[in-house]
Amino acid sequence: MSEKYGKVYLAGSGPGDPDLLTVKARRLIDEADVVIYDQLPGEAILSLIPEKTEKIDAGKYSGNHTLTQDKINEAIIEKAKEGKTVLRLKGGDPYVFGRGGEEAEELVKVGIEFEVVPGITSAVAAPAYAGIPVTHRNSNSMVTFITGHEDPTKEETGLDWELLAKFDGTLVIFMGVKMLERNCGELLKYGMDPKTPVALVEKGTRPDQRVTIGKLENIAALAEERNVKAPAITIIGNVVNLHDILGEQHSNY
Ligand code: SAH
């Protein structure tokens, strides 16, 4: 490993409320020479990056998806090779549906030292702010995280919906607002109870958080009616009923 290479920190920003940054991520925001960020952490967190720090918006590398990720990897590696301390800041936790694992693999390949800084994933924090514990002894004692967003042009979904429809735990679906109707349809097709409670949490932990509660049979229509937009997370299971008891929590940063 070359002495002159800088170190890369692959860090999660949490779900958006700056108070939910880890102490380590907060310190790295102040100390890094370069911050390579996605839009997902949100303005409140991105505005904490000091003036003097070099900032690279990874989201600007849009277009072809694969190329995008390649370009991001290139930027991270280039800056580390310049001897800079690089903070790669991603929403939520870097290793939960954020391609953080792939970025880390690239760093290993080229021999650049890196450290992962876990963040609070939106899969847990967004439901929590919406008054929904993802597990509860009386209803769901298992939880699974799945990605709902897949290429709509693909015929096969790649996910075993039959297995998921029978899963006796909470399902937390990332992304996939656009695929909600298809995904709920798959669960219904394989026999999941149409009355299963479902929550959609949009912009969880942020001041403009919005919660939509429904059932498996009508949540897609409700989402359409209320014009639900990304970032939003879907929670399916009886734990959703706790929303009425525990109540919603709001940030006003
Ligand atoms: N690594 C991230 C997830 C990245 S995938 C994490 O651990 O949270 C992006 C998806 O995460 C979004 O499409 C959405 O489903 C979810 N997400 C991220 N932040 C969110 C938030 N504040 N509220 C609701 N969903 C969020």
PDB file of C-alpha atoms and ligand atoms in Angstrom:
ATOM      1  CA  MET A   1       0.000   0.000   0.000  1.00  0.00           C
ATOM      2  CA  SER A   2       1.455   3.311  -1.043  1.00  0.00           C
ATOM      3  CA  GLU A   3       2.366   5.711   1.740  1.00  0.00           C
ATOM      4  CA  LYS A   4       1.320   8.739  -0.267  1.00  0.00           C
ATOM      5  CA  TYR A   5      -2.262   7.673  -0.842  1.00  0.00           C
ATOM      6  CA  GLY A   6      -4.951   9.317   1.211  1.00  0.00           C
ATOM      7  CA  LYS A   7      -7.508   7.358   3.166  1.00  0.00           C
ATOM      8  CA  VAL A   8     -11.140   6.987   2.145  1.00  0.00           C
ATOM      9  CA  TYR A   9     -13.995   7.004   4.653  1.00  0.00           C
ATOM     10  CA  LEU A  10     -17.125   5.383   3.329  1.00  0.00           C
ATOM     11  CA  ALA A  11     -19.663   6.948   5.636  1.00  0.00           C
ATOM     12  CA  GLY A  12     -23.398   6.981   6.110  1.00  0.00           C
ATOM     13  CA  SER A  13     -25.131  10.275   6.821  1.00  0.00           C
ATOM     14  CA  GLY A  14     -28.244   8.752   8.385  1.00  0.00           C
ATOM     15  CA  PRO A  15     -31.724   9.462   7.033  1.00  0.00           C
ATOM     16  CA  GLY A  16     -31.571  13.256   6.860  1.00  0.00           C
ATOM     17  CA  ASP A  17     -31.988  14.774  10.327  1.00  0.00           C
ATOM     18  CA  PRO A  18     -28.483  16.168  11.017  1.00  0.00           C
ATOM     19  CA  ASP A  19     -28.850  15.215  14.682  1.00  0.00           C
ATOM     20  CA  LEU A  20     -28.852  11.590  13.520  1.00  0.00           C
ATOM     21  CA  LEU A  21     -25.346  11.804  12.047  1.00  0.00           C
ATOM     22  CA  THR A  22     -22.905   9.657  13.996  1.00  0.00           C
ATOM     23  CA  VAL A  23     -20.296  11.555  15.998  1.00  0.00           C
ATOM     24  CA  LYS A  24     -17.674  10.077  13.665  1.00  0.00           C
ATOM     25  CA  ALA A  25     -19.407  11.139  10.438  1.00  0.00           C
ATOM     26  CA  ARG A  26     -19.872  14.635  11.896  1.00  0.00           C
ATOM     27  CA  ARG A  27     -16.156  14.835  12.735  1.00  0.00           C
ATOM     28  CA  LEU A  28     -15.158  13.600   9.270  1.00  0.00           C
ATOM     29  CA  ILE A  29     -17.315  16.264   7.599  1.00  0.00           C
ATOM     30  CA  ASP A  30     -15.113  18.830   9.342  1.00  0.00           C
ATOM     31  CA  GLU A  31     -11.807  17.063   8.751  1.00  0.00           C
ATOM     32  CA  ALA A  32     -11.951  15.622   5.230  1.00  0.00           C
ATOM     33  CA  ASP A  33     -10.084  17.330   2.362  1.00  0.00           C
ATOM     34  CA  VAL A  34     -12.690  16.201  -0.166  1.00  0.00           C
ATOM     35  CA  VAL A  35     -16.318  15.195   0.276  1.00  0.00           C
ATOM     36  CA  ILE A  36     -17.896  13.135  -2.505  1.00  0.00           C
ATOM     37  CA  TYR A  37     -21.597  13.129  -1.799  1.00  0.00           C
ATOM     38  CA  ASP A  38     -24.947  11.963  -3.085  1.00  0.00           C
ATOM     39  CA  GLN A  39     -28.070  14.115  -2.843  1.00  0.00           C
ATOM     40  CA  LEU A  40     -29.726  11.628  -0.480  1.00  0.00           C
ATOM     41  CA  PRO A  41     -28.155  13.004   2.761  1.00  0.00           C
ATOM     42  CA  GLY A  42     -30.130  16.200   2.077  1.00  0.00           C
ATOM     43  CA  GLU A  43     -29.416  19.923   2.215  1.00  0.00           C
ATOM     44  CA  ALA A  44     -29.305  20.182   6.014  1.00  0.00           C
ATOM     45  CA  ILE A  45     -26.393  17.752   6.200  1.00  0.00           C
ATOM     46  CA  LEU A  46     -24.616  18.869   3.023  1.00  0.00           C
ATOM     47  CA  SER A  47     -24.618  22.462   4.279  1.00  0.00           C
ATOM     48  CA  LEU A  48     -22.393  21.355   7.185  1.00  0.00           C
ATOM     49  CA  ILE A  49     -19.486  20.750   4.777  1.00  0.00           C
ATOM     50  CA  PRO A  50     -17.006  23.608   5.359  1.00  0.00           C
ATOM     51  CA  GLU A  51     -16.425  26.256   2.667  1.00  0.00           C
ATOM     52  CA  LYS A  52     -12.778  25.283   2.244  1.00  0.00           C
ATOM     53  CA  THR A  53     -13.528  21.626   1.556  1.00  0.00           C
ATOM     54  CA  GLU A  54     -13.503  20.342  -1.999  1.00  0.00           C
ATOM     55  CA  LYS A  55     -16.975  19.093  -2.853  1.00  0.00           C
ATOM     56  CA  ILE A  56     -17.887  16.635  -5.574  1.00  0.00           C
ATOM     57  CA  ASP A  57     -21.528  15.948  -6.327  1.00  0.00           C
ATOM     58  CA  ALA A  58     -21.624  12.287  -7.334  1.00  0.00           C
ATOM     59  CA  GLY A  59     -25.199  12.783  -8.496  1.00  0.00           C
ATOM     60  CA  LYS A  60     -23.982  15.042 -11.285  1.00  0.00           C
ATOM     61  CA  TYR A  61     -22.478  12.018 -13.002  1.00  0.00           C
ATOM     62  CA  SER A  62     -25.876  11.033 -14.260  1.00  0.00           C
ATOM     63  CA  GLY A  63     -26.768   9.254 -17.451  1.00  0.00           C
ATOM     64  CA  ASN A  64     -25.844   5.655 -17.990  1.00  0.00           C
ATOM     65  CA  HIS A  65     -26.074   3.951 -14.604  1.00  0.00           C
ATOM     66  CA  THR A  66     -23.015   1.724 -14.870  1.00  0.00           C
ATOM     67  CA  LEU A  67     -20.892   4.555 -16.153  1.00  0.00           C
ATOM     68  CA  THR A  68     -22.128   6.662 -13.275  1.00  0.00           C
ATOM     69  CA  GLN A  69     -20.844   4.261 -10.685  1.00  0.00           C
ATOM     70  CA  ASP A  70     -17.556   3.859 -12.589  1.00  0.00           C
ATOM     71  CA  LYS A  71     -17.090   7.615 -12.652  1.00  0.00           C
ATOM     72  CA  ILE A  72     -17.792   7.878  -8.941  1.00  0.00           C
ATOM     73  CA  ASN A  73     -15.244   5.158  -8.233  1.00  0.00           C
ATOM     74  CA  GLU A  74     -12.768   6.973 -10.475  1.00  0.00           C
ATOM     75  CA  ALA A  75     -13.270  10.234  -8.601  1.00  0.00           C
ATOM     76  CA  ILE A  76     -12.817   8.577  -5.200  1.00  0.00           C
ATOM     77  CA  ILE A  77      -9.638   6.817  -6.341  1.00  0.00           C
ATOM     78  CA  GLU A  78      -8.217   9.883  -8.073  1.00  0.00           C
ATOM     79  CA  LYS A  79      -8.611  12.049  -4.973  1.00  0.00           C
ATOM     80  CA  ALA A  80      -7.138   9.392  -2.663  1.00  0.00           C
ATOM     81  CA  LYS A  81      -4.182   9.048  -5.038  1.00  0.00           C
ATOM     82  CA  GLU A  82      -3.601  12.796  -4.688  1.00  0.00           C
ATOM     83  CA  GLY A  83      -2.976  12.040  -1.016  1.00  0.00           C
ATOM     84  CA  LYS A  84      -6.242  13.552   0.170  1.00  0.00           C
ATOM     85  CA  THR A  85      -8.491  12.340   2.943  1.00  0.00           C
ATOM     86  CA  VAL A  86     -11.715  11.518   1.153  1.00  0.00           C
ATOM     87  CA  LEU A  87     -15.130  11.360   2.744  1.00  0.00           C
ATOM     88  CA  ARG A  88     -17.556   9.426   0.582  1.00  0.00           C
ATOM     89  CA  LEU A  89     -20.875  10.445   2.119  1.00  0.00           C
ATOM     90  CA  LYS A  90     -23.932   8.376   1.382  1.00  0.00           C
ATOM     91  CA  GLY A  91     -27.497   8.453   2.688  1.00  0.00           C
ATOM     92  CA  GLY A  92     -28.492   6.154   5.538  1.00  0.00           C
ATOM     93  CA  ASP A  93     -25.993   3.355   5.981  1.00  0.00           C
ATOM     94  CA  PRO A  94     -23.366   2.964   3.254  1.00  0.00           C
ATOM     95  CA  TYR A  95     -23.709  -0.817   3.082  1.00  0.00           C
ATOM     96  CA  VAL A  96     -27.518  -0.931   2.897  1.00  0.00           C
ATOM     97  CA  PHE A  97     -28.655  -0.597  -0.742  1.00  0.00           C
ATOM     98  CA  GLY A  98     -26.227   2.182  -1.415  1.00  0.00           C
ATOM     99  CA  ARG A  99     -23.657   0.346  -3.546  1.00  0.00           C
ATOM    100  CA  GLY A 100     -21.170   1.060  -0.754  1.00  0.00           C
ATOM    101  CA  GLY A 101     -19.998  -2.537  -0.880  1.00  0.00           C
ATOM    102  CA  GLU A 102     -19.096  -2.130  -4.533  1.00  0.00           C
ATOM    103  CA  GLU A 103     -17.192   1.085  -3.871  1.00  0.00           C
ATOM    104  CA  ALA A 104     -15.258  -0.606  -1.070  1.00  0.00           C
ATOM    105  CA  GLU A 105     -14.352  -3.516  -3.359  1.00  0.00           C
ATOM    106  CA  GLU A 106     -12.905  -1.090  -5.897  1.00  0.00           C
ATOM    107  CA  LEU A 107     -10.741   0.473  -3.210  1.00  0.00           C
ATOM    108  CA  VAL A 108      -9.447  -2.914  -2.130  1.00  0.00           C
ATOM    109  CA  LYS A 109      -8.628  -3.718  -5.773  1.00  0.00           C
ATOM    110  CA  VAL A 110      -6.425  -0.663  -6.180  1.00  0.00           C
ATOM    111  CA  GLY A 111      -4.906  -0.884  -2.716  1.00  0.00           C
ATOM    112  CA  ILE A 112      -6.365   2.265  -1.196  1.00  0.00           C
ATOM    113  CA  GLU A 113      -6.930   2.189   2.535  1.00  0.00           C
ATOM    114  CA  PHE A 114     -10.518   2.717   3.577  1.00  0.00           C
ATOM    115  CA  GLU A 115     -12.733   2.630   6.614  1.00  0.00           C
ATOM    116  CA  VAL A 116     -16.495   2.155   6.699  1.00  0.00           C
ATOM    117  CA  VAL A 117     -18.503   4.419   8.998  1.00  0.00           C
ATOM    118  CA  PRO A 118     -21.959   2.899   9.466  1.00  0.00           C
ATOM    119  CA  GLY A 119     -24.918   5.239   9.481  1.00  0.00           C
ATOM    120  CA  ILE A 120     -28.466   4.980  10.731  1.00  0.00           C
ATOM    121  CA  THR A 121     -30.388   3.356   7.914  1.00  0.00           C
ATOM    122  CA  SER A 122     -33.660   4.876   6.768  1.00  0.00           C
ATOM    123  CA  ALA A 123     -35.111   1.350   6.944  1.00  0.00           C
ATOM    124  CA  VAL A 124     -35.217   1.682  10.712  1.00  0.00           C
ATOM    125  CA  ALA A 125     -35.206   5.440  11.312  1.00  0.00           C
ATOM    126  CA  ALA A 126     -37.989   6.499   8.918  1.00  0.00           C
ATOM    127  CA  PRO A 127     -40.495   3.998  10.362  1.00  0.00           C
ATOM    128  CA  ALA A 128     -39.335   4.909  13.886  1.00  0.00           C
ATOM    129  CA  TYR A 129     -40.173   8.595  13.340  1.00  0.00           C
ATOM    130  CA  ALA A 130     -43.515   7.443  11.915  1.00  0.00           C
ATOM    131  CA  GLY A 131     -44.291   5.592  15.150  1.00  0.00           C
ATOM    132  CA  ILE A 132     -43.534   2.159  13.684  1.00  0.00           C
ATOM    133  CA  PRO A 133     -40.990  -0.120  15.370  1.00  0.00           C
ATOM    134  CA  VAL A 134     -39.806  -2.526  12.643  1.00  0.00           C
ATOM    135  CA  THR A 135     -40.134  -5.435  15.059  1.00  0.00           C
ATOM    136  CA  HIS A 136     -42.465  -5.970  17.984  1.00  0.00           C
ATOM    137  CA  ARG A 137     -42.810  -9.079  20.104  1.00  0.00           C
ATOM    138  CA  ASN A 138     -46.584  -9.161  19.678  1.00  0.00           C
ATOM    139  CA  SER A 139     -46.676  -8.827  15.920  1.00  0.00           C
ATOM    140  CA  ASN A 140     -43.528  -9.176  13.853  1.00  0.00           C
ATOM    141  CA  SER A 141     -40.422 -10.846  15.201  1.00  0.00           C
ATOM    142  CA  MET A 142     -38.513 -10.797  11.918  1.00  0.00           C
ATOM    143  CA  VAL A 143     -37.734  -8.085   9.447  1.00  0.00           C
ATOM    144  CA  THR A 144     -36.343  -8.135   5.930  1.00  0.00           C
ATOM    145  CA  PHE A 145     -35.005  -5.299   3.797  1.00  0.00           C
ATOM    146  CA  ILE A 146     -35.708  -5.512   0.102  1.00  0.00           C
ATOM    147  CA  THR A 147     -35.258  -3.316  -2.915  1.00  0.00           C
ATOM    148  CA  GLY A 148     -38.447  -2.515  -4.751  1.00  0.00           C
ATOM    149  CA  HIS A 149     -36.849  -0.691  -7.599  1.00  0.00           C
ATOM    150  CA  GLU A 150     -36.012  -2.767 -10.553  1.00  0.00           C
ATOM    151  CA  ASP A 151     -36.003  -2.085 -14.221  1.00  0.00           C
ATOM    152  CA  PRO A 152     -39.718  -1.959 -15.158  1.00  0.00           C
ATOM    153  CA  THR A 153     -38.837  -3.272 -18.607  1.00  0.00           C
ATOM    154  CA  LYS A 154     -37.468  -6.464 -17.100  1.00  0.00           C
ATOM    155  CA  GLU A 155     -40.010  -9.267 -17.217  1.00  0.00           C
ATOM    156  CA  GLU A 156     -38.628 -11.190 -14.296  1.00  0.00           C
ATOM    157  CA  THR A 157     -38.440  -9.261 -11.035  1.00  0.00           C
ATOM    158  CA  GLY A 158     -35.497 -11.171  -9.623  1.00  0.00           C
ATOM    159  CA  LEU A 159     -37.162 -11.219  -6.205  1.00  0.00           C
ATOM    160  CA  ASP A 160     -38.908 -14.312  -4.882  1.00  0.00           C
ATOM    161  CA  TRP A 161     -42.313 -12.677  -4.283  1.00  0.00           C
ATOM    162  CA  GLU A 162     -43.863 -16.025  -3.471  1.00  0.00           C
ATOM    163  CA  LEU A 163     -41.476 -16.437  -0.562  1.00  0.00           C
ATOM    164  CA  LEU A 164     -41.931 -12.797   0.499  1.00  0.00           C
ATOM    165  CA  ALA A 165     -45.741 -13.132   0.409  1.00  0.00           C
ATOM    166  CA  LYS A 166     -45.449 -15.908   2.986  1.00  0.00           C
ATOM    167  CA  PHE A 167     -42.869 -14.141   5.144  1.00  0.00           C
ATOM    168  CA  ASP A 168     -44.237 -13.849   8.638  1.00  0.00           C
ATOM    169  CA  GLY A 169     -42.340 -10.706   9.492  1.00  0.00           C
ATOM    170  CA  THR A 170     -42.055  -7.038   8.545  1.00  0.00           C
ATOM    171  CA  LEU A 171     -41.112  -6.223   4.960  1.00  0.00           C
ATOM    172  CA  VAL A 172     -39.257  -2.968   4.460  1.00  0.00           C
ATOM    173  CA  ILE A 173     -39.051  -1.975   0.812  1.00  0.00           C
ATOM    174  CA  PHE A 174     -36.478   0.580  -0.329  1.00  0.00           C
ATOM    175  CA  MET A 175     -37.006   2.696  -3.420  1.00  0.00           C
ATOM    176  CA  GLY A 176     -39.744   1.352  -5.642  1.00  0.00           C
ATOM    177  CA  VAL A 177     -42.391   4.096  -5.207  1.00  0.00           C
ATOM    178  CA  LYS A 178     -42.953   3.777  -8.941  1.00  0.00           C
ATOM    179  CA  MET A 179     -43.079   0.008  -8.643  1.00  0.00           C
ATOM    180  CA  LEU A 180     -45.464  -0.025  -5.683  1.00  0.00           C
ATOM    181  CA  GLU A 181     -48.457  -1.231  -7.641  1.00  0.00           C
ATOM    182  CA  ARG A 182     -46.485  -4.040  -9.268  1.00  0.00           C
ATOM    183  CA  ASN A 183     -44.859  -5.060  -5.969  1.00  0.00           C
ATOM    184  CA  CYS A 184     -48.127  -5.087  -3.990  1.00  0.00           C
ATOM    185  CA  GLY A 185     -49.717  -6.959  -6.889  1.00  0.00           C
ATOM    186  CA  GLU A 186     -47.053  -9.668  -6.633  1.00  0.00           C
ATOM    187  CA  LEU A 187     -47.625 -10.067  -2.892  1.00  0.00           C
ATOM    188  CA  LEU A 188     -51.397 -10.275  -3.403  1.00  0.00           C
ATOM    189  CA  LYS A 189     -50.977 -12.747  -6.240  1.00  0.00           C
ATOM    190  CA  TYR A 190     -49.051 -15.088  -3.951  1.00  0.00           C
ATOM    191  CA  GLY A 191     -51.651 -14.917  -1.216  1.00  0.00           C
ATOM    192  CA  MET A 192     -50.640 -12.182   1.202  1.00  0.00           C
ATOM    193  CA  ASP A 193     -53.693 -10.891   3.097  1.00  0.00           C
ATOM    194  CA  PRO A 194     -55.051  -7.815   1.239  1.00  0.00           C
ATOM    195  CA  LYS A 195     -55.811  -6.254   4.646  1.00  0.00           C
ATOM    196  CA  THR A 196     -52.142  -6.351   5.714  1.00  0.00           C
ATOM    197  CA  PRO A 197     -51.292  -2.868   7.026  1.00  0.00           C
ATOM    198  CA  VAL A 198     -48.847  -0.847   4.944  1.00  0.00           C
ATOM    199  CA  ALA A 199     -47.145   2.478   5.624  1.00  0.00           C
ATOM    200  CA  LEU A 200     -45.281   4.754   3.274  1.00  0.00           C
ATOM    201  CA  VAL A 201     -42.838   7.139   4.907  1.00  0.00           C
ATOM    202  CA  GLU A 202     -41.679   9.939   2.637  1.00  0.00           C
ATOM    203  CA  LYS A 203     -38.630  12.010   3.584  1.00  0.00           C
ATOM    204  CA  GLY A 204     -38.418  10.243   6.928  1.00  0.00           C
ATOM    205  CA  THR A 205     -36.877  12.214   9.850  1.00  0.00           C
ATOM    206  CA  ARG A 206     -36.970  15.451   7.819  1.00  0.00           C
ATOM    207  CA  PRO A 207     -39.188  18.450   8.572  1.00  0.00           C
ATOM    208  CA  ASP A 208     -41.341  17.606   5.540  1.00  0.00           C
ATOM    209  CA  GLN A 209     -41.799  13.954   6.508  1.00  0.00           C
ATOM    210  CA  ARG A 210     -45.132  12.584   5.373  1.00  0.00           C
ATOM    211  CA  VAL A 211     -46.732   9.286   6.370  1.00  0.00           C
ATOM    212  CA  THR A 212     -49.405   7.480   4.368  1.00  0.00           C
ATOM    213  CA  ILE A 213     -51.141   4.517   5.998  1.00  0.00           C
ATOM    214  CA  GLY A 214     -53.185   1.957   4.109  1.00  0.00           C
ATOM    215  CA  LYS A 215     -53.573  -1.713   3.357  1.00  0.00           C
ATOM    216  CA  LEU A 216     -51.858  -3.919   0.830  1.00  0.00           C
ATOM    217  CA  GLU A 217     -54.964  -3.731  -1.371  1.00  0.00           C
ATOM    218  CA  ASN A 218     -55.157   0.079  -1.539  1.00  0.00           C
ATOM    219  CA  ILE A 219     -51.727   1.554  -0.757  1.00  0.00           C
ATOM    220  CA  ALA A 220     -50.732   1.924  -4.424  1.00  0.00           C
ATOM    221  CA  ALA A 221     -53.913   3.920  -5.122  1.00  0.00           C
ATOM    222  CA  LEU A 222     -53.335   6.051  -1.997  1.00  0.00           C
ATOM    223  CA  ALA A 223     -49.751   6.740  -3.072  1.00  0.00           C
ATOM    224  CA  GLU A 224     -50.964   7.880  -6.458  1.00  0.00           C
ATOM    225  CA  GLU A 225     -53.694  10.054  -4.924  1.00  0.00           C
ATOM    226  CA  ARG A 226     -51.258  11.697  -2.518  1.00  0.00           C
ATOM    227  CA  ASN A 227     -48.528  11.943  -5.126  1.00  0.00           C
ATOM    228  CA  VAL A 228     -45.955  10.143  -2.967  1.00  0.00           C
ATOM    229  CA  LYS A 229     -42.419  10.860  -4.111  1.00  0.00           C
ATOM    230  CA  ALA A 230     -38.946   9.476  -3.452  1.00  0.00           C
ATOM    231  CA  PRO A 231     -37.223   9.135  -1.089  1.00  0.00           C
ATOM    232  CA  ALA A 232     -39.850   6.987   0.520  1.00  0.00           C
ATOM    233  CA  ILE A 233     -39.811   3.666   2.266  1.00  0.00           C
ATOM    234  CA  THR A 234     -42.605   1.097   2.433  1.00  0.00           C
ATOM    235  CA  ILE A 235     -43.316  -0.917   5.572  1.00  0.00           C
ATOM    236  CA  ILE A 236     -45.594  -3.939   5.309  1.00  0.00           C
ATOM    237  CA  GLY A 237     -46.791  -5.829   8.373  1.00  0.00           C
ATOM    238  CA  ASN A 238     -48.842  -5.626  11.545  1.00  0.00           C
ATOM    239  CA  VAL A 239     -46.257  -3.363  13.202  1.00  0.00           C
ATOM    240  CA  VAL A 240     -47.764  -0.590  11.066  1.00  0.00           C
ATOM    241  CA  ASN A 241     -50.781  -0.603  13.429  1.00  0.00           C
ATOM    242  CA  LEU A 242     -48.529   0.787  16.162  1.00  0.00           C
ATOM    243  CA  HIS A 243     -48.468   4.100  14.283  1.00  0.00           C
ATOM    244  CA  ASP A 244     -51.876   4.914  15.814  1.00  0.00           C
ATOM    245  CA  ILE A 245     -50.648   4.233  19.333  1.00  0.00           C
ATOM    246  CA  LEU A 246     -47.111   5.579  19.261  1.00  0.00           C
ATOM    247  CA  GLY A 247     -47.682   8.584  17.037  1.00  0.00           C
ATOM    248  CA  GLU A 248     -45.511  10.416  14.606  1.00  0.00           C
ATOM    249  CA  GLN A 249     -42.401  12.327  15.556  1.00  0.00           C
ATOM    250  CA  HIS A 250     -41.321  15.489  13.718  1.00  0.00           C
ATOM    251  CA  SER A 251     -38.046  17.276  13.244  1.00  0.00           C
ATOM    252  CA  ASN A 252     -38.029  20.998  12.863  1.00  0.00           C
ATOM    253  CA  TYR A 253     -34.376  21.711  12.202  1.00  0.00           C
TER     254      TYR A 253
HETATM  255  N1  SAH B   1     -28.248   3.493   2.207  1.00  0.00           N
HETATM  256  C1  SAH B   1     -29.573   4.053   2.345  1.00  0.00           C
HETATM  257  C2  SAH B   1     -30.512   3.576   1.259  1.00  0.00           C
HETATM  258  C3  SAH B   1     -30.115   3.961  -0.145  1.00  0.00           C
HETATM  259  S1  SAH B   1     -31.274   3.484  -1.344  1.00  0.00           S
HETATM  260  C4  SAH B   1     -30.097   3.750   3.760  1.00  0.00           C
HETATM  261  O1  SAH B   1     -29.499   2.971   4.491  1.00  0.00           O
HETATM  262  O2  SAH B   1     -31.114   4.351   4.140  1.00  0.00           O
HETATM  263  C5  SAH B   1     -32.323   4.898  -1.435  1.00  0.00           C
HETATM  264  C6  SAH B   1     -33.660   4.598  -0.823  1.00  0.00           C
HETATM  265  O3  SAH B   1     -33.575   4.670   0.589  1.00  0.00           O
HETATM  266  C7  SAH B   1     -34.744   5.586  -1.161  1.00  0.00           C
HETATM  267  O4  SAH B   1     -35.314   5.348  -2.429  1.00  0.00           O
HETATM  268  C8  SAH B   1     -35.734   5.334  -0.067  1.00  0.00           C
HETATM  269  O5  SAH B   1     -36.456   4.139  -0.269  1.00  0.00           O
HETATM  270  C9  SAH B   1     -34.802   5.109   1.115  1.00  0.00           C
HETATM  271  N2  SAH B   1     -34.596   6.334   1.909  1.00  0.00           N
HETATM  272  C10 SAH B   1     -33.430   6.968   2.135  1.00  0.00           C
HETATM  273  N3  SAH B   1     -33.606   8.032   2.955  1.00  0.00           N
HETATM  274  C11 SAH B   1     -34.914   8.065   3.258  1.00  0.00           C
HETATM  275  C12 SAH B   1     -35.725   8.907   4.070  1.00  0.00           C
HETATM  276  N4  SAH B   1     -35.207   9.939   4.740  1.00  0.00           N
HETATM  277  N5  SAH B   1     -37.044   8.622   4.153  1.00  0.00           N
HETATM  278  C13 SAH B   1     -37.589   7.587   3.487  1.00  0.00           C
HETATM  279  N6  SAH B   1     -36.873   6.759   2.707  1.00  0.00           N
HETATM  280  C14 SAH B   1     -35.560   6.981   2.594  1.00  0.00           C
END
